[in-house]
């Protein structure tokens, strides 16, 4: 189970990093969301993965799971959720105010496909 | 256990909630409440400062849960020092903002108070995860404040600011998680104890987590190469907010100082001992050089001030990067001075922007300013202050820093970068001053031509900040004694750890 979870965290993080490096706000927001998912699972696992154990010390139980990471994850989820909502609103506002969804607010007045064609033309000429 | 320690947290939180309940329409009442809360925070911070000055480390266990099980607030010399700077700075920033900045959008005062809540919390907390939470509080409030008033430049710079800080928060959580996974605690004093006896098999993970934390704090402190968000965000936002943000880079510097002296300091095992030392000094020097270069290349006043903030962050981190009593002491003195000076410059830039009409603060010959002698004189004084020329505080800060560098192997580098940086700052500011005040032509902007008395009252917060700069010189010896004692307290973490983990024992031991 540990290996599976570690791979999941790795894939989530890698995808998140790739998406946050994109030039448009929507992939960046998705990337940030995936990064926060990865870190939530990571935090949760720091109390060690265990199945069917109570989160408190009981004499009849075989052991216990650490409840603190669960509390930390809960805090991180709440904060991450609020931040995602905020950054979505901000991205929409940037789209409205800057006229496009590029993270630097390029003022080309072209949509993405038109810009690609434009770029291709320039490359053709060069 | 004195409840005084938690008061700097409760005051802005309570004020923020009450202002929210007042509603958007009652601006006068909002302003009164906000000003009252900020005014009250000054004596509170001074009281904590006077207690900390006697060497007392006040520990407040929330809910009376003993550390390391509960969260503790710790007010030692460093925390009290930062609280005092924040309280004084916020008073003048708010005094400027109530003259009009807070009309640009709703909830300015709520966000302002919550920002102070986050700042004070970050300075007081003794728990690493709690530090993350207070970082989020102050960041969330600052996102609102950066965007306060709206506009294209603010939205674009704000987007960068928000995204890079969200990535920073993610890295913070990864670091905190890794530390908890290995050490099983998040209380800073307890972390220090655990790291002192760390088995060698685990040093790799702890080292990685510790350096990840350095990346997070470097984003906050705008250390090269993570500085890119700062110039746009600071230059674009409204003046009162920019003035308050003069303390924001210092939160990163504070966290670096706290974590890398307490947790990864003298008592840590080999491999994670003085973890930040090889990185901090070179990066700080590079940041200083870049800040000065940016100030020379700036095409507008507020952009230039933002780069000067960067340069001052570099300068004080050079002091911290020495990890010696003299270095940290000089860095803290410079921290106080540069915070007030940068805030005053941002406030003055606002008056200049208004006075030049459509030219705003661009470095092109524009219409003459109203009251050119008054505003020019204040600009001159502030330029002298921030460039570090005698007889103002910047000079003494830099002098202390250069003296502290004498013992360092990087002496030549530090002296060269700091001195050449100072010279180039003078050149940059002289050029902007002559452009703004001498090469003016045409008629003054009619709507900005207000009577002298009104102009003076609008400049009052700047005079207040200048007076603080003077106080740092007049009381220079007392301040330097305090910062020196702070540095000594930081470099010997045992009493701090004792006070947090065994509060009863230390209370009985104290006469």
Coordinates of C-alpha atoms in Angstrom, one line a residue:
Chain A
X1 CA 0.0 0.0 0.0
X2 CA 2.8 2.4 0.9
X3 CA 4.4 2.0 -2.6
X4 CA 1.1 2.6 -4.3
X5 CA 0.4 5.7 -2.3
X6 CA 3.9 7.0 -2.8
X7 CA 3.5 6.6 -6.6
X8 CA 0.2 8.4 -6.4
X9 CA 1.8 11.3 -4.6
X10 CA 4.6 11.4 -7.1
X11 CA 2.3 11.4 -10.1
X12 CA 0.1 14.0 -8.6
X13 CA 3.0 16.3 -7.8
X14 CA 4.7 15.8 -11.2
X15 CA 1.4 16.6 -13.0
X16 CA 0.8 19.6 -10.7
X17 CA 4.3 21.0 -11.3
X18 CA 3.9 20.5 -15.1
X19 CA 0.5 22.3 -15.1
X20 CA 1.6 25.2 -12.9
X21 CA 4.4 25.9 -15.4
X22 CA 1.9 26.4 -18.2
X23 CA 1.2 29.9 -19.6
X24 CA -2.6 30.0 -19.1
X25 CA -4.4 30.6 -15.9
X26 CA -6.7 27.6 -16.1
X27 CA -4.0 24.9 -16.2
X28 CA -2.1 26.8 -13.5
X29 CA -5.2 26.6 -11.2
X30 CA -5.6 22.9 -12.0
X31 CA -1.9 22.4 -11.2
X32 CA -2.2 24.2 -7.9
X33 CA -5.2 22.0 -7.0
X34 CA -3.3 18.8 -7.9
X35 CA -0.3 20.0 -5.9
X36 CA -2.5 20.6 -2.9
X37 CA -4.1 17.1 -3.3
X38 CA -0.6 15.6 -3.4
X39 CA 0.5 17.4 -0.2
X40 CA -2.7 16.4 1.6
X41 CA -2.1 12.7 0.9
X42 CA 1.6 13.2 1.9
X43 CA 0.7 14.9 5.2
X44 CA -1.8 12.1 5.9
X45 CA 0.7 9.4 5.3
X46 CA 3.2 11.1 7.7
X47 CA 1.3 9.4 10.5
X48 CA 2.1 6.1 8.7
X49 CA -0.6 4.2 6.8
X50 CA -2.5 1.7 8.9
X51 CA -5.8 0.0 8.4
X52 CA -8.5 -0.6 11.0
X53 CA -6.8 1.0 14.0
X54 CA -8.5 3.5 16.3
X55 CA -7.1 7.1 16.5
X56 CA -6.6 6.7 20.2
X57 CA -4.8 4.4 22.6
X58 CA -7.2 1.7 23.7
X59 CA -6.1 -1.3 25.8
X60 CA -8.0 -3.9 23.6
X61 CA -6.8 -2.5 20.3
X62 CA -3.6 -3.8 18.6
X63 CA -2.2 -0.3 18.1
X64 CA -3.4 3.2 17.2
X65 CA -3.1 5.6 14.2
X66 CA -1.7 9.0 14.8
X67 CA -4.6 11.4 14.9
X68 CA -2.5 14.6 14.5
X69 CA -1.8 14.3 10.8
X70 CA -5.5 13.9 10.2
X71 CA -6.1 17.2 12.0
X72 CA -3.3 18.8 10.0
X73 CA -4.8 17.5 6.8
X74 CA -8.2 18.9 7.7
X75 CA -6.7 22.3 8.3
X76 CA -4.7 22.1 5.0
X77 CA -7.8 21.0 3.1
X78 CA -9.9 23.9 4.4
X79 CA -7.1 26.4 3.6
X80 CA -6.4 24.9 0.2
X81 CA -10.1 25.0 -0.7
X82 CA -10.4 28.6 0.2
X83 CA -7.2 29.5 -1.7
X84 CA -8.5 27.6 -4.8
X85 CA -11.8 29.4 -4.7
X86 CA -9.9 32.7 -4.4
X87 CA -7.5 32.0 -7.3
X88 CA -10.3 30.9 -9.6
X89 CA -12.1 34.2 -8.9
X90 CA -8.9 36.1 -9.5
X91 CA -8.2 34.2 -12.7
X92 CA -11.7 35.0 -14.0
X93 CA -11.2 38.7 -13.1
X94 CA -7.8 38.7 -14.8
X95 CA -9.5 37.2 -17.9
X96 CA -12.1 40.0 -17.9
X97 CA -9.7 42.8 -17.2
X98 CA -6.7 41.8 -19.3
X99 CA -8.7 40.4 -22.2
X100 CA -7.1 37.0 -22.2
X101 CA -6.2 34.2 -19.9
X102 CA -2.4 34.3 -20.2
X103 CA -0.7 34.6 -16.8
X104 CA 1.2 37.7 -17.9
X105 CA -1.9 39.2 -19.4
X106 CA -0.4 39.4 -22.9
X107 CA -2.4 42.0 -24.8
X108 CA -2.3 40.5 -28.2
X109 CA -6.0 40.5 -28.8
X110 CA -5.8 37.0 -30.3
X111 CA -7.2 33.8 -28.9
X112 CA -5.1 30.8 -28.4
X113 CA -5.4 29.1 -31.8
X114 CA -5.0 32.4 -33.6
X115 CA -1.9 33.0 -31.6
X116 CA -0.5 29.6 -32.4
X117 CA -1.1 30.2 -36.1
X118 CA 0.5 33.6 -35.7
X119 CA 3.6 32.0 -34.1
X120 CA 3.7 29.3 -36.7
X121 CA 3.8 32.0 -39.4
X122 CA 6.6 33.8 -37.8
X123 CA 8.6 30.5 -37.4
X124 CA 7.9 29.8 -41.1
X125 CA 9.3 33.1 -42.1
X126 CA 12.4 32.6 -39.9
Chain B
X1 CA 1.0 32.5 32.7
X2 CA 0.1 36.0 31.7
X3 CA -2.7 36.6 29.2
X4 CA -0.8 39.6 27.9
X5 CA 1.1 37.4 25.4
X6 CA -2.0 36.6 23.4
X7 CA -3.4 40.1 23.4
X8 CA -1.6 41.2 20.2
X9 CA -3.5 38.4 18.4
X10 CA -6.9 39.0 19.9
X11 CA -7.0 42.8 19.4
X12 CA -6.8 42.9 15.6
X13 CA -8.9 39.8 15.2
X14 CA -11.7 41.3 17.4
X15 CA -11.4 44.7 15.7
X16 CA -11.5 43.0 12.3
X17 CA -14.7 41.1 13.1
X18 CA -16.4 44.2 14.7
X19 CA -15.5 46.3 11.6
X20 CA -17.1 43.6 9.4
X21 CA -20.2 43.7 11.5
X22 CA -20.4 47.5 11.2
X23 CA -21.1 47.0 7.5
X24 CA -19.6 48.7 4.4
X25 CA -21.5 52.0 4.6
X26 CA -20.3 53.2 8.0
X27 CA -16.8 54.2 6.9
X28 CA -16.3 56.8 9.6
X29 CA -17.0 54.3 12.4
X30 CA -14.8 51.7 10.6
X31 CA -12.0 54.1 10.5
X32 CA -12.4 55.1 14.1
X33 CA -12.4 51.4 15.3
X34 CA -9.5 50.5 13.1
X35 CA -7.4 53.4 14.3
X36 CA -8.3 52.7 17.9
X37 CA -7.2 49.1 17.6
X38 CA -3.9 50.0 16.0
X39 CA -3.3 52.8 18.5
X40 CA -4.0 50.3 21.4
X41 CA -1.6 47.8 19.9
X42 CA 1.4 50.2 20.3
X43 CA 1.4 50.4 24.1
X44 CA 0.6 46.6 24.1
X45 CA 3.7 45.9 22.0
X46 CA 5.8 48.2 24.1
X47 CA 4.7 46.5 27.3
X48 CA 5.7 43.1 25.8
X49 CA 9.0 44.7 24.7
X50 CA 9.8 46.0 28.1
X51 CA 9.1 42.6 29.6
X52 CA 11.2 40.8 27.0
X53 CA 14.0 43.4 27.4
X54 CA 14.6 41.9 30.9
X55 CA 15.3 38.6 29.3
X56 CA 12.0 37.0 30.2
X57 CA 10.7 34.5 27.7
X58 CA 6.9 34.6 28.1
X59 CA 5.2 31.3 27.1
X60 CA 1.4 31.1 26.6
X61 CA 0.0 27.7 26.3
X62 CA -3.3 27.9 24.4
X63 CA -6.1 26.0 26.2
X64 CA -3.5 25.4 28.9
X65 CA -2.3 22.3 27.0
X66 CA 1.4 21.9 27.9
X67 CA 3.9 22.0 25.0
X68 CA 4.7 19.9 22.9
X69 CA 1.1 18.6 22.9
X70 CA -0.6 22.0 22.6
X71 CA 0.2 25.1 20.7
X72 CA 2.3 27.7 22.4
X73 CA 2.8 31.4 21.8
X74 CA 6.3 32.6 22.8
X75 CA 7.2 36.2 23.3
X76 CA 11.0 36.5 23.5
X77 CA 13.2 39.4 22.6
X78 CA 12.9 38.8 18.9
X79 CA 9.1 38.4 18.8
X80 CA 8.6 41.5 21.0
X81 CA 10.9 43.5 18.7
X82 CA 9.0 42.4 15.5
X83 CA 5.6 43.1 17.2
X84 CA 6.7 46.6 18.1
X85 CA 7.9 47.4 14.6
X86 CA 4.6 46.0 13.2
X87 CA 2.5 48.1 15.6
X88 CA 4.3 51.3 14.9
X89 CA 4.4 50.8 11.1
X90 CA 0.7 49.8 10.9
X91 CA -0.3 53.0 12.8
X92 CA 1.4 55.3 10.2
X93 CA 0.2 53.2 7.2
X94 CA -3.3 53.3 8.5
X95 CA -3.1 57.1 9.2
X96 CA -2.3 57.5 5.6
X97 CA -4.9 55.1 4.3
X98 CA -7.8 56.8 6.2
X99 CA -7.1 59.9 4.1
X100 CA -8.7 58.3 1.0
X101 CA -7.1 55.0 0.1
X102 CA -9.7 53.0 2.0
X103 CA -12.5 54.4 -0.2
X104 CA -11.3 52.5 -3.3
X105 CA -13.1 49.3 -2.3
X106 CA -15.0 47.6 0.5
X107 CA -13.6 45.9 3.6
X108 CA -10.2 47.6 3.5
X109 CA -10.1 47.9 7.3
X110 CA -11.3 44.3 7.9
X111 CA -8.4 43.1 5.7
X112 CA -6.0 45.5 7.3
X113 CA -6.8 44.2 10.8
X114 CA -6.7 40.5 9.7
X115 CA -3.3 41.2 8.0
X116 CA -2.1 42.4 11.4
X117 CA -3.6 39.3 13.1
X118 CA -1.6 37.1 10.7
X119 CA 1.6 39.1 11.1
X120 CA 1.4 39.2 14.9
X121 CA 0.6 35.5 15.0
X122 CA 3.5 34.6 12.8
X123 CA 5.8 36.5 15.1
X124 CA 4.5 35.0 18.3
X125 CA 3.8 31.3 17.5
X126 CA 6.2 28.6 18.8
X127 CA 4.7 25.9 16.5
X128 CA 5.8 25.2 13.0
X129 CA 2.3 24.2 11.7
X130 CA 0.8 27.2 13.4
X131 CA 3.3 29.3 11.6
X132 CA 2.0 27.9 8.4
X133 CA -1.6 28.8 9.4
X134 CA -0.6 32.3 10.3
X135 CA 1.3 32.6 7.0
X136 CA -2.0 31.7 5.3
X137 CA -3.9 34.2 7.3
X138 CA -1.6 37.1 6.5
X139 CA -1.3 36.0 2.9
X140 CA -5.1 35.7 2.4
X141 CA -5.5 39.2 3.8
X142 CA -2.6 40.5 1.7
X143 CA -4.2 39.0 -1.5
X144 CA -7.2 41.2 -0.8
X145 CA -5.1 44.2 0.1
X146 CA -2.9 43.9 -3.0
X147 CA -5.9 43.9 -5.2
X148 CA -7.6 46.7 -3.2
X149 CA -8.9 49.3 -5.6
X150 CA -8.6 47.1 -8.7
X151 CA -7.1 47.9 -12.1
X152 CA -5.2 46.0 -14.7
X153 CA -1.7 46.4 -13.2
X154 CA -2.9 45.3 -9.8
X155 CA -4.7 42.2 -11.2
X156 CA -1.7 41.1 -13.2
X157 CA 0.8 41.6 -10.4
X158 CA -1.7 40.2 -7.9
X159 CA -2.1 37.0 -9.9
X160 CA 1.6 36.3 -9.9
X161 CA 1.8 37.1 -6.1
X162 CA -1.1 34.7 -5.3
X163 CA 0.2 31.9 -7.5
X164 CA 3.8 32.0 -6.2
X165 CA 2.6 32.1 -2.6
X166 CA 0.2 29.2 -3.1
X167 CA 3.2 27.2 -4.4
X168 CA 5.1 28.4 -1.4
X169 CA 2.4 27.1 0.9
X170 CA 2.4 23.7 -0.7
X171 CA 6.2 23.5 -0.2
X172 CA 5.8 24.6 3.4
X173 CA 3.3 21.7 4.0
X174 CA 5.7 19.2 2.3
X175 CA 8.5 20.3 4.7
X176 CA 6.3 20.3 7.7
X177 CA 4.9 16.8 6.8
X178 CA 8.4 15.4 6.3
X179 CA 9.6 16.9 9.6
X180 CA 6.6 15.4 11.4
X181 CA 7.1 12.1 9.8
X182 CA 10.6 11.7 11.0
X183 CA 10.6 13.6 14.3
X184 CA 7.0 13.2 15.5
X185 CA 6.5 16.8 16.7
X186 CA 5.9 20.3 15.3
X187 CA 6.6 22.4 18.3
X188 CA 9.7 24.4 17.5
X189 CA 11.5 23.9 20.8
X190 CA 10.7 20.2 20.8
X191 CA 11.9 20.0 17.2
X192 CA 15.2 21.5 18.4
X193 CA 15.5 18.9 21.1
X194 CA 14.7 16.0 18.7
X195 CA 17.2 17.3 16.1
X196 CA 19.9 17.5 18.7
X197 CA 19.7 13.7 19.0
X198 CA 18.8 12.8 15.5
X199 CA 20.0 9.3 14.4
X200 CA 22.3 9.6 11.4
X201 CA 19.9 7.5 9.2
X202 CA 17.4 10.3 9.2
X203 CA 19.6 13.3 8.6
X204 CA 19.0 13.2 4.8
X205 CA 15.2 13.6 5.1
X206 CA 15.5 16.3 7.8
X207 CA 18.0 18.1 5.7
X208 CA 15.8 18.1 2.7
X209 CA 12.8 19.3 4.7
X210 CA 15.0 22.1 6.3
X211 CA 16.1 23.3 3.0
X212 CA 12.6 23.2 1.6
X213 CA 11.6 25.5 4.5
X214 CA 14.4 27.8 3.4
X215 CA 12.8 28.0 -0.1
X216 CA 9.5 28.9 1.5
X217 CA 10.9 31.6 3.7
X218 CA 13.0 32.9 0.7
X219 CA 9.8 33.4 -1.3
X220 CA 8.4 35.5 1.6
X221 CA 11.7 37.4 2.1
X222 CA 12.0 37.9 -1.7
X223 CA 15.5 36.3 -1.8
X224 CA 17.0 35.9 -5.2
X225 CA 15.9 34.0 -7.4
X226 CA 12.5 34.0 -5.8
X227 CA 12.1 37.8 -5.8
X228 CA 10.2 38.1 -9.1
X229 CA 6.8 38.7 -7.5
X230 CA 7.8 41.7 -5.4
X231 CA 8.4 44.7 -7.7
X232 CA 5.1 44.3 -9.5
X233 CA 3.0 43.7 -6.4
X234 CA 4.5 46.5 -4.3
X235 CA 4.7 49.1 -7.1
X236 CA 1.1 48.4 -8.3
X237 CA -0.8 48.5 -5.0
X238 CA -2.2 51.5 -3.1
X239 CA 0.2 53.5 -0.9
X240 CA -1.1 52.6 2.6
X241 CA -0.9 48.9 1.6
X242 CA 2.5 49.1 0.1
X243 CA 3.7 50.8 3.3
X244 CA 2.3 48.0 5.5
X245 CA 3.9 45.5 3.1
X246 CA 7.3 46.9 4.1
X247 CA 7.0 44.4 7.0
X248 CA 6.0 41.5 4.8
X249 CA 9.4 40.6 3.4
X250 CA 10.6 40.9 7.0
X251 CA 8.3 38.0 8.0
X252 CA 10.4 35.8 5.8
X253 CA 13.6 37.2 7.3
X254 CA 12.2 36.6 10.8
X255 CA 11.3 33.0 10.0
X256 CA 14.7 32.3 8.6
X257 CA 16.3 33.8 11.7
X258 CA 14.0 31.8 14.1
X259 CA 14.1 28.4 12.4
X260 CA 17.8 28.4 11.5
X261 CA 19.0 29.5 14.9
X262 CA 16.6 27.5 17.0
X263 CA 15.9 24.2 15.1
X264 CA 18.9 24.0 12.7
X265 CA 21.3 26.0 15.0
X266 CA 24.2 25.3 17.3
X267 CA 22.7 22.3 19.0
X268 CA 21.7 20.3 15.9
X269 CA 23.6 17.2 14.9
X270 CA 26.3 17.4 12.2
X271 CA 24.7 17.3 8.8
X272 CA 21.8 19.6 9.7
X273 CA 23.7 22.1 11.9
X274 CA 23.7 25.7 10.6
X275 CA 21.7 24.4 7.6
X276 CA 21.1 27.9 6.0
X277 CA 24.6 29.2 6.4
X278 CA 26.1 28.2 3.1
X279 CA 23.1 29.5 1.2
X280 CA 22.0 32.6 3.0
X281 CA 25.0 34.9 2.7
X282 CA 25.7 34.5 -1.1
X283 CA 22.0 34.7 -2.0
X284 CA 21.5 37.8 0.2
X285 CA 24.5 39.6 -1.4
X286 CA 23.1 38.7 -4.9
X287 CA 19.7 40.0 -3.8
X288 CA 21.2 43.3 -2.6
X289 CA 23.1 43.7 -5.9
X290 CA 20.0 42.9 -7.9
X291 CA 17.8 45.3 -5.9
X292 CA 20.3 48.1 -6.5
X293 CA 20.5 47.3 -10.2
X294 CA 16.7 47.3 -10.4
X295 CA 16.6 50.7 -8.6
X296 CA 19.0 52.1 -11.2
X297 CA 17.0 50.7 -14.1
X298 CA 13.6 51.7 -12.8
X299 CA 11.4 53.9 -15.0
X300 CA 9.0 55.0 -12.2
X301 CA 9.3 56.0 -8.6
X302 CA 7.2 53.3 -7.0
X303 CA 9.1 50.6 -9.0
X304 CA 12.3 52.1 -7.8
X305 CA 11.2 52.0 -4.1
X306 CA 10.1 48.3 -4.6
X307 CA 13.6 47.5 -5.8
X308 CA 15.0 49.4 -2.8
X309 CA 12.8 47.2 -0.5
X310 CA 14.5 44.2 -2.3
X311 CA 17.9 45.7 -1.6
X312 CA 17.1 46.3 2.0
X313 CA 15.9 42.8 2.4
X314 CA 19.2 41.6 0.9
X315 CA 21.2 43.9 3.3
X316 CA 19.5 42.7 6.5
X317 CA 19.8 39.0 5.4
X318 CA 23.6 39.6 4.8
X319 CA 23.6 40.4 8.6
X320 CA 21.6 37.3 9.5
X321 CA 23.7 35.2 7.1
X322 CA 26.7 35.9 9.2
X323 CA 25.1 33.9 12.1
X324 CA 27.1 35.8 14.6
X325 CA 26.0 38.1 17.5
X326 CA 27.3 41.2 15.7
X327 CA 25.8 40.2 12.3
X328 CA 22.3 39.4 13.6
X329 CA 22.3 42.5 15.8
X330 CA 23.2 44.7 12.9
X331 CA 20.6 42.9 10.7
X332 CA 17.9 43.6 13.2
X333 CA 18.8 47.2 13.6
X334 CA 18.7 47.5 9.8
X335 CA 15.4 45.7 9.6
X336 CA 13.8 48.3 11.9
X337 CA 15.3 51.2 10.0
X338 CA 14.6 49.9 6.4
X339 CA 10.9 49.0 7.3
X340 CA 10.2 52.6 8.4
X341 CA 12.2 54.2 5.6
X342 CA 10.6 52.1 2.8
X343 CA 7.1 52.7 4.2
X344 CA 7.7 56.5 4.3
X345 CA 9.0 56.5 0.7
X346 CA 5.8 54.6 -0.5
X347 CA 3.6 57.1 1.3
X348 CA 5.6 60.1 -0.2
X349 CA 5.4 58.5 -3.7
X350 CA 1.6 58.6 -3.3
X351 CA 1.7 62.4 -2.8
X352 CA 4.0 62.8 -5.8
X353 CA 1.7 60.6 -8.0
X354 CA -1.2 62.8 -7.1
X355 CA 0.7 66.0 -7.6
X356 CA 1.9 65.1 -11.1
X357 CA -1.5 64.2 -12.5
X358 CA -1.4 62.0 -15.6
X359 CA 2.4 61.7 -15.4
X360 CA 2.0 59.8 -12.2
X361 CA 5.4 58.7 -11.0
X362 CA 7.1 58.0 -14.3
X363 CA 10.6 59.2 -14.7
X364 CA 9.9 61.8 -17.5
X365 CA 9.9 65.5 -17.2
X366 CA 6.4 66.4 -16.1
X367 CA 4.4 69.3 -14.5
X368 CA 6.0 70.8 -11.4
X369 CA 4.7 69.5 -8.1
X370 CA 2.6 71.6 -5.7
X371 CA 4.8 72.7 -2.7
X372 CA 8.0 71.5 -4.4
X373 CA 10.3 72.7 -1.6
X374 CA 8.3 70.8 1.1
X375 CA 7.9 67.6 -0.9
X376 CA 11.4 67.8 -2.3
X377 CA 12.9 68.3 1.2
X378 CA 11.1 65.3 2.5
X379 CA 12.2 63.2 -0.5
X380 CA 15.8 64.4 0.1
X381 CA 15.6 63.4 3.8
X382 CA 14.1 60.0 2.9
X383 CA 16.7 59.4 0.2
X384 CA 19.5 60.1 2.7
X385 CA 17.8 57.8 5.1
X386 CA 17.4 54.8 2.8
X387 CA 20.7 55.2 1.0
X388 CA 22.5 54.9 4.3
X389 CA 24.2 58.3 4.4
X390 CA 25.1 60.0 7.7
X391 CA 23.6 61.4 9.9
X392 CA 20.5 59.2 9.7
X393 CA 19.7 55.6 10.8
X394 CA 20.6 53.8 7.6
X395 CA 24.2 54.9 8.0
X396 CA 24.5 53.4 11.5
X397 CA 22.8 50.2 10.4
X398 CA 25.3 49.8 7.5
X399 CA 28.2 50.7 9.8
X400 CA 27.3 48.0 12.3
X401 CA 26.9 45.5 9.4
X402 CA 30.3 46.4 8.0
X403 CA 31.9 46.0 11.4
X404 CA 30.2 42.7 11.9
X405 CA 31.6 41.5 8.6
X406 CA 35.1 42.0 9.8
X407 CA 35.2 38.5 11.4
X408 CA 33.7 36.8 8.3
X409 CA 35.8 35.1 5.6
X410 CA 33.6 36.7 3.0
X411 CA 34.7 40.2 4.2
X412 CA 35.8 41.5 0.8
X413 CA 32.6 40.5 -0.9
X414 CA 30.3 42.0 1.8
X415 CA 32.2 45.3 2.0
X416 CA 32.3 45.5 -1.8
X417 CA 28.6 44.8 -2.4
X418 CA 27.3 46.9 0.5
X419 CA 29.5 49.9 -0.2
X420 CA 29.1 49.9 -4.0
X421 CA 25.4 49.2 -3.6
X422 CA 25.1 52.2 -1.3
X423 CA 26.9 54.4 -3.8
X424 CA 24.7 53.2 -6.7
X425 CA 21.5 53.8 -4.5
X426 CA 22.6 57.4 -4.0
X427 CA 23.1 57.8 -7.8
X428 CA 19.7 56.2 -8.5
X429 CA 17.9 58.4 -6.0
X430 CA 19.7 61.6 -7.1
X431 CA 18.7 60.9 -10.7
X432 CA 15.1 60.4 -9.8
X433 CA 15.1 63.5 -7.5
X434 CA 16.5 65.7 -10.2
X435 CA 14.0 64.4 -12.7
X436 CA 11.0 64.8 -10.4
X437 CA 11.9 68.2 -8.9
X438 CA 14.3 70.1 -11.3
X439 CA 13.3 69.1 -14.8
X440 CA 9.7 70.0 -14.3
X441 CA 7.9 72.3 -16.7
X442 CA 4.4 73.5 -17.5
X443 CA 1.7 74.4 -15.1
X444 CA 1.0 72.6 -11.8
X445 CA -2.0 70.3 -11.7
X446 CA -4.9 72.4 -10.5
X447 CA -6.8 69.8 -8.6
X448 CA -3.7 68.8 -6.6
X449 CA -2.9 72.4 -5.6
X450 CA -4.2 72.3 -2.0
X451 CA -3.3 74.7 0.8
X452 CA 0.0 74.2 2.6
X453 CA -1.7 73.3 5.9
X454 CA -3.6 70.4 4.3
X455 CA -0.5 69.2 2.5
X456 CA 1.4 69.2 5.8
X457 CA -1.4 67.2 7.5
X458 CA -1.3 64.7 4.7
X459 CA 2.4 64.3 5.0
X460 CA 2.1 63.8 8.8
X461 CA 2.5 60.0 8.7
X462 CA 5.7 60.4 6.7
X463 CA 7.0 62.8 9.3
X464 CA 6.1 60.3 12.0
X465 CA 8.1 57.5 10.2
X466 CA 11.0 60.0 9.8
X467 CA 10.8 60.7 13.5
X468 CA 11.1 57.0 14.2
X469 CA 14.2 56.9 11.9
X470 CA 15.6 59.8 14.0
X471 CA 14.7 58.0 17.2
X472 CA 16.7 55.0 16.0
X473 CA 19.7 57.3 15.8
X474 CA 19.2 59.2 19.0
X475 CA 18.4 56.0 21.0
X476 CA 20.9 54.1 18.8
X477 CA 22.9 52.7 21.7
X478 CA 19.8 51.4 23.5
X479 CA 18.4 49.9 20.3
X480 CA 21.7 48.2 19.4
X481 CA 22.0 46.9 23.0
X482 CA 18.6 45.4 22.7
X483 CA 19.3 43.8 19.2
X484 CA 22.7 42.5 20.5
X485 CA 20.9 40.9 23.5
X486 CA 18.3 39.5 21.0
X487 CA 21.1 38.0 18.9
X488 CA 22.7 36.5 22.0
X489 CA 19.4 35.0 23.1
X490 CA 18.9 33.5 19.6
X491 CA 22.3 31.9 19.4
X492 CA 21.9 30.2 22.8
X493 CA 18.5 28.4 22.4
X494 CA 18.6 26.3 25.6
X495 CA 16.7 28.9 27.8
X496 CA 14.0 29.2 25.1
X497 CA 13.6 25.4 24.9
X498 CA 13.6 25.2 28.7
X499 CA 10.9 27.9 29.0
X500 CA 8.6 26.2 26.4
X501 CA 9.0 22.6 27.5
X502 CA 9.3 23.0 31.2
X503 CA 7.4 26.2 32.0
X504 CA 6.8 25.5 35.7
X505 CA 10.5 24.7 36.4
X506 CA 11.7 27.9 34.9
X507 CA 9.0 29.9 36.8
X508 CA 10.1 28.5 40.1
X509 CA 13.8 29.0 39.3
X510 CA 13.2 32.7 38.5
X511 CA 13.7 34.8 41.7

